Coordinates of C-alpha atoms in Angstrom, one line a residue:
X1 CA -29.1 -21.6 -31.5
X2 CA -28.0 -20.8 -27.7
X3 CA -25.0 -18.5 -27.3
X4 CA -22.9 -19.4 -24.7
X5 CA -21.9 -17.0 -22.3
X6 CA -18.2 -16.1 -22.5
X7 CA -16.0 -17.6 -19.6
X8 CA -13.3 -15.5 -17.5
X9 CA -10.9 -16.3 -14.8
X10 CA -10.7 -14.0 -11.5
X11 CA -8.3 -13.7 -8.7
X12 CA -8.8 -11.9 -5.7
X13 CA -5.7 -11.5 -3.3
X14 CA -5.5 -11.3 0.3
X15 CA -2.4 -11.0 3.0
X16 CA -1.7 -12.3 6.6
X17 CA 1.0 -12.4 8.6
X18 CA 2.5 -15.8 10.3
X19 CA 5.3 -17.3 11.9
X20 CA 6.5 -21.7 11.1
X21 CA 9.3 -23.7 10.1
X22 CA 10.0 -26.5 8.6
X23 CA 10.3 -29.7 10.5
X24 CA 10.8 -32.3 7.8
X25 CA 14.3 -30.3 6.0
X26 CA 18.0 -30.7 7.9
X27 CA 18.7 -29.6 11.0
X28 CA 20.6 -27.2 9.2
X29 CA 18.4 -25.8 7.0
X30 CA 17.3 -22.4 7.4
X31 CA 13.6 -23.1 7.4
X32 CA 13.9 -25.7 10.1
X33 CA 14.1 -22.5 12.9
X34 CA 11.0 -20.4 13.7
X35 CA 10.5 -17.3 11.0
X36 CA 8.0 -15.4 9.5
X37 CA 6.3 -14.5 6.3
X38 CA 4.0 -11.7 4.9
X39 CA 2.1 -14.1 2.8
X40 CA -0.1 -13.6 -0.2
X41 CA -3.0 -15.5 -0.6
X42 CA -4.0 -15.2 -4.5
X43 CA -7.8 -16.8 -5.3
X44 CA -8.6 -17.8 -9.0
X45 CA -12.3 -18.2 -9.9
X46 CA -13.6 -19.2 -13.1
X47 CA -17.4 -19.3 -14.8
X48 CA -19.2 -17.8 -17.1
X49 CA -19.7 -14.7 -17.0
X50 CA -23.8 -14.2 -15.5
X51 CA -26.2 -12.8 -18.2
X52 CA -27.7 -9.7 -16.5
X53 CA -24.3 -8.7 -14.0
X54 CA -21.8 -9.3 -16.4
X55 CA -19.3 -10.8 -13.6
X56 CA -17.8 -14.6 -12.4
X57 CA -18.6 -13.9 -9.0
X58 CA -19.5 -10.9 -6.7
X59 CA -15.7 -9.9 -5.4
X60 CA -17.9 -9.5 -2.2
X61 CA -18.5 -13.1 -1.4
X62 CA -15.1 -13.9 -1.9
X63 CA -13.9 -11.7 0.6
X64 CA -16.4 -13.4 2.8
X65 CA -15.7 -16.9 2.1
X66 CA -11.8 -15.9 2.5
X67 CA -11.7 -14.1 5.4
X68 CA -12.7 -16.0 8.0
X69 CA -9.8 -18.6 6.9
X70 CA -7.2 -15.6 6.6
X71 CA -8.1 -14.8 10.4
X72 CA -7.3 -18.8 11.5
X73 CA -4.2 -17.7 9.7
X74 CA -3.1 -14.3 10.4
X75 CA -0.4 -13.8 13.5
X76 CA -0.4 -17.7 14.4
X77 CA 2.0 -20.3 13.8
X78 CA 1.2 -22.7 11.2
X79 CA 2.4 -25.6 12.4
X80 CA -0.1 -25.6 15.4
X81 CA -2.8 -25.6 12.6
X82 CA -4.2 -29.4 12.6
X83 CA -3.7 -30.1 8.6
X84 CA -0.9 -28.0 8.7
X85 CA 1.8 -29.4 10.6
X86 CA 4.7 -29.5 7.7
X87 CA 3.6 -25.7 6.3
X88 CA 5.5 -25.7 2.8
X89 CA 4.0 -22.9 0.9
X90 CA 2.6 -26.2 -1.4
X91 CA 1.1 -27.7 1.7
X92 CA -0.8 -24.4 2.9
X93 CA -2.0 -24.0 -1.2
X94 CA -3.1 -27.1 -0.9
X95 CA -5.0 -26.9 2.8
X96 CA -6.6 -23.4 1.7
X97 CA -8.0 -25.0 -1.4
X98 CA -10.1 -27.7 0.4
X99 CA -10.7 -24.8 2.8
X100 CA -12.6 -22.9 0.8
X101 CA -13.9 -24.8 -2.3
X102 CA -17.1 -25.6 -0.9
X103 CA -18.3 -21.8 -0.2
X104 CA -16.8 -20.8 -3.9
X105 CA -17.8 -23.9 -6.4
X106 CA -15.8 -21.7 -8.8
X107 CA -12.9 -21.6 -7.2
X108 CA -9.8 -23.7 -10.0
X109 CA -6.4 -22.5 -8.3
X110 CA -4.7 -21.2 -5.2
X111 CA -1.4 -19.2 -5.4
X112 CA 0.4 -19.0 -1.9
X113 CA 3.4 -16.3 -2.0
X114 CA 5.8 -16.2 0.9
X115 CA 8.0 -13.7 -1.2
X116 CA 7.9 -11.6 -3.9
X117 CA 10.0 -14.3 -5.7
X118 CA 8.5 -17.7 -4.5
X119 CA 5.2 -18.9 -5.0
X120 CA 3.8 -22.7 -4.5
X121 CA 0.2 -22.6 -7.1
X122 CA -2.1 -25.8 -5.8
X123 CA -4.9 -26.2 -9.1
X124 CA -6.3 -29.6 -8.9
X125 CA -6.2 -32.3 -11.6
X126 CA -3.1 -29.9 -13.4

């Protein structure tokens, strides 16, 4: 009888600074004018864990698979990002996810934090 490999769930998080607002609230809204946000970019992978390493994933290749969209990111406004236009925190979870799932097939959920308080969490089919 096989024994199956346990499974675990990772995250890896990364930050970036950018600047957007909010076209689609009242012209009174706070978010409709130009600010800025140190966001948090958290990744959750999940897999079985490999035989002979004993991890999900190398932490390694996602930093590599993550950073290159972190730098489109990082010091630009987000609305001038095609796919990005209307940058809710639910939006940009949403936009990194389709981003990045084909170079990490193990990737389930992506947690975008423009505070310490708010978070928007994009996991497909949930």
């Amino acid at each position: 009888m096989e024994t199956r490999r346990p499974r675990t769930r990772i995250t890896k998080s990364f930050t970036f600074d950018a600047a957007h607002w909010l076209p689609e609230v009242p012209a009174d809204h706070k978010c409709r004018r130009l600010h800025g946000h140190t966001y948090e970019l958290v990744v959750g992978l999940e897999g079985e864990l490999d035989a002979r390493l004993g991890w999900v994933v190398d932490y390694g290749e996602v930093s590599r698979a993550v950073d290159p969209v972190v730098r489109e990111l990082d010091h630009h406004c987000l609305n001038e990002i095609p796919g990005l236009e209307n940058p809710t925190a639910e939006v940009l979870a949403v936009w990194l996810f389709g981003r990045l799932r084909a170079q990490l097939p193990q990737l389930v959920d992506v947690t975008v934090r423009e505070t310490p308080r708010t978070s928007a969490v994009y996991r497909p089919g949930a």
